[in-house]
Coordinates of C-alpha atoms in Angstrom, one line a residue:
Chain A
X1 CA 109.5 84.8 107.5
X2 CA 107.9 86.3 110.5
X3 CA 104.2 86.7 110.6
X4 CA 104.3 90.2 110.9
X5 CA 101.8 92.0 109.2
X6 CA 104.7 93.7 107.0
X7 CA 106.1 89.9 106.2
X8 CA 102.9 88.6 105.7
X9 CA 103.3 86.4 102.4
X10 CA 99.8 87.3 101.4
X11 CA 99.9 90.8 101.5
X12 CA 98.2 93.3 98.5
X13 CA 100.2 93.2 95.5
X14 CA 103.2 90.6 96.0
X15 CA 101.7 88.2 93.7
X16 CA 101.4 90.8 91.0
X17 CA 104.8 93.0 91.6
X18 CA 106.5 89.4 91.4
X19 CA 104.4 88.9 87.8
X20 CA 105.9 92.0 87.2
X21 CA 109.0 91.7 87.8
X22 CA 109.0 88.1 85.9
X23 CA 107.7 89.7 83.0
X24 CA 110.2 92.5 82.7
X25 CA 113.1 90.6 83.7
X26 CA 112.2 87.4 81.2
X27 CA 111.9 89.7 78.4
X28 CA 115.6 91.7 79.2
X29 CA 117.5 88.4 79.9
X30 CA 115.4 85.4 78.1
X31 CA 112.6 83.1 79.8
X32 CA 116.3 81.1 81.2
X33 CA 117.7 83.6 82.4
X34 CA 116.9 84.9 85.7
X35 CA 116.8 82.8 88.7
X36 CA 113.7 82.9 91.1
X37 CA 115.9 84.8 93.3
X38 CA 117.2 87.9 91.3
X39 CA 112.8 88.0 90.4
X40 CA 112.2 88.3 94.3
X41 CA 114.7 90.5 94.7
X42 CA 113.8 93.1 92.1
X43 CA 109.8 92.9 92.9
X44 CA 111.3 93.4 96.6
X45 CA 109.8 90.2 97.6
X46 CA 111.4 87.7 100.1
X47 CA 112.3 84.7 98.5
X48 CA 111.0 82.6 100.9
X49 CA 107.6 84.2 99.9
X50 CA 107.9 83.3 96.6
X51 CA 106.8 79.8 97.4
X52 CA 103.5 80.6 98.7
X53 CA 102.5 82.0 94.9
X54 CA 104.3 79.9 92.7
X55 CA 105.4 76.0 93.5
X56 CA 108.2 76.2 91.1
X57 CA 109.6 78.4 88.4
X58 CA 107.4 77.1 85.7
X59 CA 104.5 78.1 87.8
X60 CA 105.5 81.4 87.8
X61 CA 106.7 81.5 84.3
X62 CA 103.0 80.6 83.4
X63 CA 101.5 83.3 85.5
X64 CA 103.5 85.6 83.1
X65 CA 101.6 83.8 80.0
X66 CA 98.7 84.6 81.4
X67 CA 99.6 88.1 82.4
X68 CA 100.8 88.9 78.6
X69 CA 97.9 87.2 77.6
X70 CA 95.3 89.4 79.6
X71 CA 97.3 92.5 78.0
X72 CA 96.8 91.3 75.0
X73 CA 92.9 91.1 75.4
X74 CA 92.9 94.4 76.8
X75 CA 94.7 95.7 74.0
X76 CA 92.3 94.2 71.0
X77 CA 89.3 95.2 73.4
X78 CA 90.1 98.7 73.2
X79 CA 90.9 98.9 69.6
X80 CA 87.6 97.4 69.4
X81 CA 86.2 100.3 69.6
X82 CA 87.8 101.9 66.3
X83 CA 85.3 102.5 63.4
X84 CA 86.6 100.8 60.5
X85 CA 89.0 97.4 60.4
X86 CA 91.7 99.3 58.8
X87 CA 91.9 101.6 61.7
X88 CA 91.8 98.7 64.1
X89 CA 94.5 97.1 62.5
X90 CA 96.7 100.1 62.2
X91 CA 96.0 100.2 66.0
X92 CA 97.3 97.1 66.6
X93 CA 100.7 97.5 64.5
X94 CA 100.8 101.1 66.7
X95 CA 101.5 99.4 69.5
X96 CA 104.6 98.3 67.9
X97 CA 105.4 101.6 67.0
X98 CA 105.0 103.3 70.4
X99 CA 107.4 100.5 71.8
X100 CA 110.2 100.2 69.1
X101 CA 112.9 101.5 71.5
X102 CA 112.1 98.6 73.7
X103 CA 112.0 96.2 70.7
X104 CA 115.2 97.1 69.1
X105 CA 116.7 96.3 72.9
X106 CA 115.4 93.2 73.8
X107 CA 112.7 92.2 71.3
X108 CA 109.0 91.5 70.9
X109 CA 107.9 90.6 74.4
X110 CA 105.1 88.8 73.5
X111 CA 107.4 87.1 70.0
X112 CA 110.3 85.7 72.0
X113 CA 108.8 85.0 75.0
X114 CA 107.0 82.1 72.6
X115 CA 109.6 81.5 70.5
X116 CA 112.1 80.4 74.1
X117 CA 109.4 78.9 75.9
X118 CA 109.3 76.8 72.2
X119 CA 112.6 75.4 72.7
X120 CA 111.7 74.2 76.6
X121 CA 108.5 72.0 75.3
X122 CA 107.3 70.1 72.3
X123 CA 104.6 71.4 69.9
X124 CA 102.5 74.3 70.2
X125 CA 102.8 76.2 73.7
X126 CA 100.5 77.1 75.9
X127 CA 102.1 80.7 75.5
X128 CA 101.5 80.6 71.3
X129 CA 97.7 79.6 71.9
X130 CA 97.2 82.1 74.6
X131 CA 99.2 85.0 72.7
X132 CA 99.7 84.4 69.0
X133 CA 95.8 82.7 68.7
X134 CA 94.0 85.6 70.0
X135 CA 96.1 87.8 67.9
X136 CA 95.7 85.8 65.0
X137 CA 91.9 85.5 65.1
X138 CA 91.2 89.3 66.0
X139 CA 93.5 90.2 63.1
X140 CA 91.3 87.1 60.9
X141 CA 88.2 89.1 61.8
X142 CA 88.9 92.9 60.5
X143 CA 90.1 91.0 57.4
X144 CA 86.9 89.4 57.1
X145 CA 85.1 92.4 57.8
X146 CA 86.6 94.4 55.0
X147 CA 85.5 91.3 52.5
X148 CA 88.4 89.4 52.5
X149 CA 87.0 86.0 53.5
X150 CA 88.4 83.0 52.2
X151 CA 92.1 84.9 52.4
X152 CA 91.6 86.3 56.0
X153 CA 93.7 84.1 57.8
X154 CA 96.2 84.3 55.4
X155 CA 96.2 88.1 55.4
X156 CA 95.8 87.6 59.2
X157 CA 99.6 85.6 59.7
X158 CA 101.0 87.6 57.0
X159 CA 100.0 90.6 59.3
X160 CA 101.7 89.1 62.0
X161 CA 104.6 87.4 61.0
X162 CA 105.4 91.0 59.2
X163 CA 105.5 92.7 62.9
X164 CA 107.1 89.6 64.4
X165 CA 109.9 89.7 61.5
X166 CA 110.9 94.0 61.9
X167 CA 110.8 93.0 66.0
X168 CA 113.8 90.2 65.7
X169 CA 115.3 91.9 63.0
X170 CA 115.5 95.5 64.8
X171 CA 116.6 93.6 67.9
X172 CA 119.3 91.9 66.0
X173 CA 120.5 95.2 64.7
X174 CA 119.4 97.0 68.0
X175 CA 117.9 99.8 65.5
X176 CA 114.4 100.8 66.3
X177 CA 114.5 102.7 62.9
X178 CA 114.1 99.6 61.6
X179 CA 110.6 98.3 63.6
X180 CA 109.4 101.2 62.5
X181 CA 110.0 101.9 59.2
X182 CA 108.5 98.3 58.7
X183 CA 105.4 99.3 60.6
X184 CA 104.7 102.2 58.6
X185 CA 105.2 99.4 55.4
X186 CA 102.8 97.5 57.1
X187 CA 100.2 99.9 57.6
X188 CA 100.5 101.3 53.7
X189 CA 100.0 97.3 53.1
X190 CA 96.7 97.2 55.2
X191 CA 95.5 100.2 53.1
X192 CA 95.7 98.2 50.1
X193 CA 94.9 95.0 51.4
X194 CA 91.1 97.5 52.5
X195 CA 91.1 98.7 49.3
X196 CA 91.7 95.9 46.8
X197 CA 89.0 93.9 44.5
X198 CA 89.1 91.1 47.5
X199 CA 87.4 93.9 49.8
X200 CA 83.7 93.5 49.8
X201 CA 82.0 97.3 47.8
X202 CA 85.0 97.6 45.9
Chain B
X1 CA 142.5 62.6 80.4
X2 CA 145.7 59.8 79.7
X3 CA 147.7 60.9 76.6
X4 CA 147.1 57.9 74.1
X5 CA 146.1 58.6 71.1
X6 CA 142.6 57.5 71.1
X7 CA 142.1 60.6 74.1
X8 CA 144.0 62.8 72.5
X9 CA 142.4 66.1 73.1
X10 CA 143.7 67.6 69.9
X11 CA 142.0 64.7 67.8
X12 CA 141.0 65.4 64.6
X13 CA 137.3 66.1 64.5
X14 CA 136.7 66.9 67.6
X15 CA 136.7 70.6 67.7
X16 CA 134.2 70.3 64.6
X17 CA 132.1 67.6 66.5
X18 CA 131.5 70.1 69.6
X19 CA 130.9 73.0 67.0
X20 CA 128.2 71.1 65.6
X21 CA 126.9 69.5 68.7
X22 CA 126.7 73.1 69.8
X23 CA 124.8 74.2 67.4
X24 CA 121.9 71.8 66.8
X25 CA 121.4 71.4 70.9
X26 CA 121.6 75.5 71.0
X27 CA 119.0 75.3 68.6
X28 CA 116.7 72.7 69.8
X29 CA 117.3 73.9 73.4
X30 CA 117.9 77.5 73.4
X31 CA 121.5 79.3 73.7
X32 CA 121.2 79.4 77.4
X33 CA 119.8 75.8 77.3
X34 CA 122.5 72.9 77.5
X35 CA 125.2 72.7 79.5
X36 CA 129.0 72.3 78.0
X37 CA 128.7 68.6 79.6
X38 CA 125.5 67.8 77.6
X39 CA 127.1 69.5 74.3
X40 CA 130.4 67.6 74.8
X41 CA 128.3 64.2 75.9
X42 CA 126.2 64.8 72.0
X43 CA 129.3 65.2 70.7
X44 CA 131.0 62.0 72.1
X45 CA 134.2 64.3 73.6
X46 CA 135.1 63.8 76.7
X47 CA 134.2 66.7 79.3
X48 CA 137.9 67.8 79.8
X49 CA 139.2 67.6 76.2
X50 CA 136.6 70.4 75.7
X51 CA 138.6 73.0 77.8
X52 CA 141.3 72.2 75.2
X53 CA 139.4 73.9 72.4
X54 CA 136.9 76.7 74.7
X55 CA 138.3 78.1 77.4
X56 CA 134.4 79.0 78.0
X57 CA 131.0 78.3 77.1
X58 CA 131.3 81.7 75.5
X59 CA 134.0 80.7 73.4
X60 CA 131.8 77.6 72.2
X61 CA 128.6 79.7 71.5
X62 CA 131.3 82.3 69.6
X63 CA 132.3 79.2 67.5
X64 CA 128.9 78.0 66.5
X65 CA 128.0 81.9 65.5
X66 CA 131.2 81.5 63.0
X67 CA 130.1 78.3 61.9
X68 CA 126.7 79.6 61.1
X69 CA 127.8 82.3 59.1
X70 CA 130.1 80.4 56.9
X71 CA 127.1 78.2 56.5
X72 CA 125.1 81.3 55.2
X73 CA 128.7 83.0 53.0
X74 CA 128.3 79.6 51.8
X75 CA 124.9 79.4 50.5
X76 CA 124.8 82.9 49.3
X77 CA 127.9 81.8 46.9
X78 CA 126.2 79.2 45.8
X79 CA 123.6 81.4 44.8
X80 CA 124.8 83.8 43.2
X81 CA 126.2 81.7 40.3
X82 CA 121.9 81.7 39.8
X83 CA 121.0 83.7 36.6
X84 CA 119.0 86.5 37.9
X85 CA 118.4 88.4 40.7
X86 CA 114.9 87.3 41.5
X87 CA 115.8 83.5 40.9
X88 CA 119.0 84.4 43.3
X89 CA 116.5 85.9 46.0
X90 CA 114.0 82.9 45.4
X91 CA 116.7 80.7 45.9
X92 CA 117.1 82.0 49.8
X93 CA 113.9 82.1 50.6
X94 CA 113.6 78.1 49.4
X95 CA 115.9 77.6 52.3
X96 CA 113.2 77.8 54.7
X97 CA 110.6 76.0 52.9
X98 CA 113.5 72.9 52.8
X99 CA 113.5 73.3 56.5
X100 CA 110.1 74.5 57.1
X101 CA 109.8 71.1 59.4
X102 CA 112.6 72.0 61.6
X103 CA 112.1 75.5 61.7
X104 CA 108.0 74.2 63.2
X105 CA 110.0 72.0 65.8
X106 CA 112.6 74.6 66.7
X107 CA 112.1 78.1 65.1
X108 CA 114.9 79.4 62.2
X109 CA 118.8 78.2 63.6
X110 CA 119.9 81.7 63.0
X111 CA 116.6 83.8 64.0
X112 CA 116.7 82.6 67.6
X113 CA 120.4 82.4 67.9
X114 CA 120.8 86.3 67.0
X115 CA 117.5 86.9 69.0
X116 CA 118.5 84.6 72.5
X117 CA 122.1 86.2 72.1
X118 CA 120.8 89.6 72.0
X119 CA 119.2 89.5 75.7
X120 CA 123.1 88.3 77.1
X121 CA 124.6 91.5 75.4
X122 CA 124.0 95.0 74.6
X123 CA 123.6 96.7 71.8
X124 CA 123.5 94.8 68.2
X125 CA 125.5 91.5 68.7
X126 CA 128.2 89.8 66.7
X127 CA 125.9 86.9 65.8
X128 CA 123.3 89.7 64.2
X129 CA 126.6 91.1 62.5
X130 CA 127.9 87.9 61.4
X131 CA 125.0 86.2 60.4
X132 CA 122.2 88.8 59.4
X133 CA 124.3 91.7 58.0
X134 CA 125.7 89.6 54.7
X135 CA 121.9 88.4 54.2
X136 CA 120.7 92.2 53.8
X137 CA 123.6 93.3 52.2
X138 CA 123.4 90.6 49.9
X139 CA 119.3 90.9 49.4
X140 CA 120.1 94.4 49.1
X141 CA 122.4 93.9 46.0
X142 CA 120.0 91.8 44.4
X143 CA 117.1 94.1 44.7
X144 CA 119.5 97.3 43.3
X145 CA 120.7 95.3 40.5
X146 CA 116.6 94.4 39.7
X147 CA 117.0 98.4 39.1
X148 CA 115.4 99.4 42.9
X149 CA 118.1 101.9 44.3
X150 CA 116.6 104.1 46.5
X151 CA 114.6 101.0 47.9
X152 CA 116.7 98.4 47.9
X153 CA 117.9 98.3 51.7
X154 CA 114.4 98.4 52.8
X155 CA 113.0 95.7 50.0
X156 CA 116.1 93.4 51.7
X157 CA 114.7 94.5 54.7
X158 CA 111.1 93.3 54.2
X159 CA 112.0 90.4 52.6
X160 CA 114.2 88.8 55.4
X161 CA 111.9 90.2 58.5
X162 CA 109.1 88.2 56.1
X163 CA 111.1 85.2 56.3
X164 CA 112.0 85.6 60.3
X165 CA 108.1 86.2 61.2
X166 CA 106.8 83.5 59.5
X167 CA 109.5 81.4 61.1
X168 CA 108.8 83.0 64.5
X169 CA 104.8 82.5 63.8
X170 CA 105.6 78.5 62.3
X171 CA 107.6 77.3 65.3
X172 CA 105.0 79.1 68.2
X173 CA 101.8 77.1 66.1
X174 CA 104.0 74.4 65.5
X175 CA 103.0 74.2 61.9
X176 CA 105.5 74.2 59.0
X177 CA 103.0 74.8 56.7
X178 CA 102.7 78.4 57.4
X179 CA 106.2 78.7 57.1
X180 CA 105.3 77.1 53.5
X181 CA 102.7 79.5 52.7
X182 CA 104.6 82.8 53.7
X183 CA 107.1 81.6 51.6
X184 CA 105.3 81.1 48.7
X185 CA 104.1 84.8 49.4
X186 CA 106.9 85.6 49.4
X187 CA 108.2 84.3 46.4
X188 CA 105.1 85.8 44.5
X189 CA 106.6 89.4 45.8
X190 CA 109.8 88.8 44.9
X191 CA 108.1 88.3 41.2
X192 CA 106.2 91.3 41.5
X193 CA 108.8 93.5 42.9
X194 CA 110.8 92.2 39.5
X195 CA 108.4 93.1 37.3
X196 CA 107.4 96.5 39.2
X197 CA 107.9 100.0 38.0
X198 CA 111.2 101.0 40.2
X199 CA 113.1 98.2 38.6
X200 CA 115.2 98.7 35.7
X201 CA 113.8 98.4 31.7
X202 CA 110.2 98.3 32.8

């Protein structure tokens, strides 16, 4: 706790190695799970540091909300760029693919980290309107885009729920076969969905 | 702790009352959520009588694993005496529209147990073992006996990762009617996938 410059609770990087650390260890153990101390210690923070970043646990479990969050929004950005909605939405499953390994161990990071901060408050969570919504209304959009209007959202949570399902299901089994066999399921599916009557030209 | 028989730690009851206690405050609260003094409290047992039935917590969250899937060996015999295989399939899946209002408040009993116990353990867990391997293998039958070999592990697949993302999607919104819909969808697929080419006589 000395004011050294090496001590210095402010110092570069703290706050976001202890994010970090939150983030990872959350998604191996459950959002009850680790204790602020075990988080300092494996972002090789002093605990008594901890304190000048995050008041109490729930601060800091909030800073990881917002941290999956701002991935998230990265991640829909850059798919933004893809030519067609199909191809953005087969993006967006991709990202399931690349991570099935981690998946079949722990689970979705983004799917249980609402589903446990669920059973800690009533109603809709801060973590499902800053994680599912946006997920939900990007995957609304290409579905609107390829014509599907009045059934976007529907297509949209179907979209969803199908990845969220294959994630606690291959984590249940610990088989990422499983996550992925269901992602390339889900991407035959958006093929149809961009080429049935519902899609605007066709 | 006296010996009469009103605090008689082998009461008859008891052992059922903290089962049950267990589970519903699991489920509401998460598996790493209550304490065994708040289950026991629910349950109107006496803290020490519990020892006399768990040696440890573990032991209690072992018990409510077994009690969930005899509650699902149950069902599942109680559907098959349905007369076809879709109608057997349709009958699961009504399940969770039944307790689509819970499943909003709290996400699917048996989806987040499997899911919270997998980040305590490695590798697939007893509870997924237990509680999701008779539901595949039991989809799975249905689905080959529609006349779907081949395809019948993966149709079981689909179907009960369907179920489990809408639940996960449901309790993060809050909002049972999506696990409605997605059931519904379901339901219409299970029709289709009947009816389809793969399936015997068509």
């Amino acid at each position: 706790m000395a004011n050294s410059a090496k001590e210095s609770p402010a110092a570069p990087g703290k706050r976001e190695r202890l994010v970090a650390s939150a983030a990872r260890l959350l998604h191996e153990r459950g959002v009850q799970g680790p204790t602020l101390a075990e988080i300092a210690e494996a972002a090789d923070v002093p605990l008594g540091n901890v304190y000048y970043y995050f008041k109490t646990r729930d601060e800091l479990v909030g800073a990881v909300i917002d941290s999956r969050s701002k991935q998230i929004h990265s991640l829909l950005g850059s798919l933004d760029r893809r030519s067609s909605p199909a191809a953005r939405l087969k993006g967006l499953t991709e990202t399931w693919l690349d991570s099935s390994e981690m998946v079949a161990a722990h689970g979705c990071p983004i799917g249980t980290l609402c589903s446990e901060i669920g059973k800690t408050a009533a109603g809709p969570s801060k973590a499902s309107a800053l994680i599912f919504d946006p997920l939900l209304d990007w995957s609304e959009a290409q579905f609107r885009e390829m014509g599907h209007g009045r059934q976007a959202r529907t297509l949209a949570t179907t979209l969803i729920a199908g990845v969220q399902g294959a994630a606690v299901l291959s984590a249940a089994q610990g088989d990422p076969r499983l996550m992925r066999s269901q992602v390339r399921r889900l991407d035959r599916w958006i093929d149809e969905v961009a080429e049935s009557p519902g899609a605007r030209g066709s």
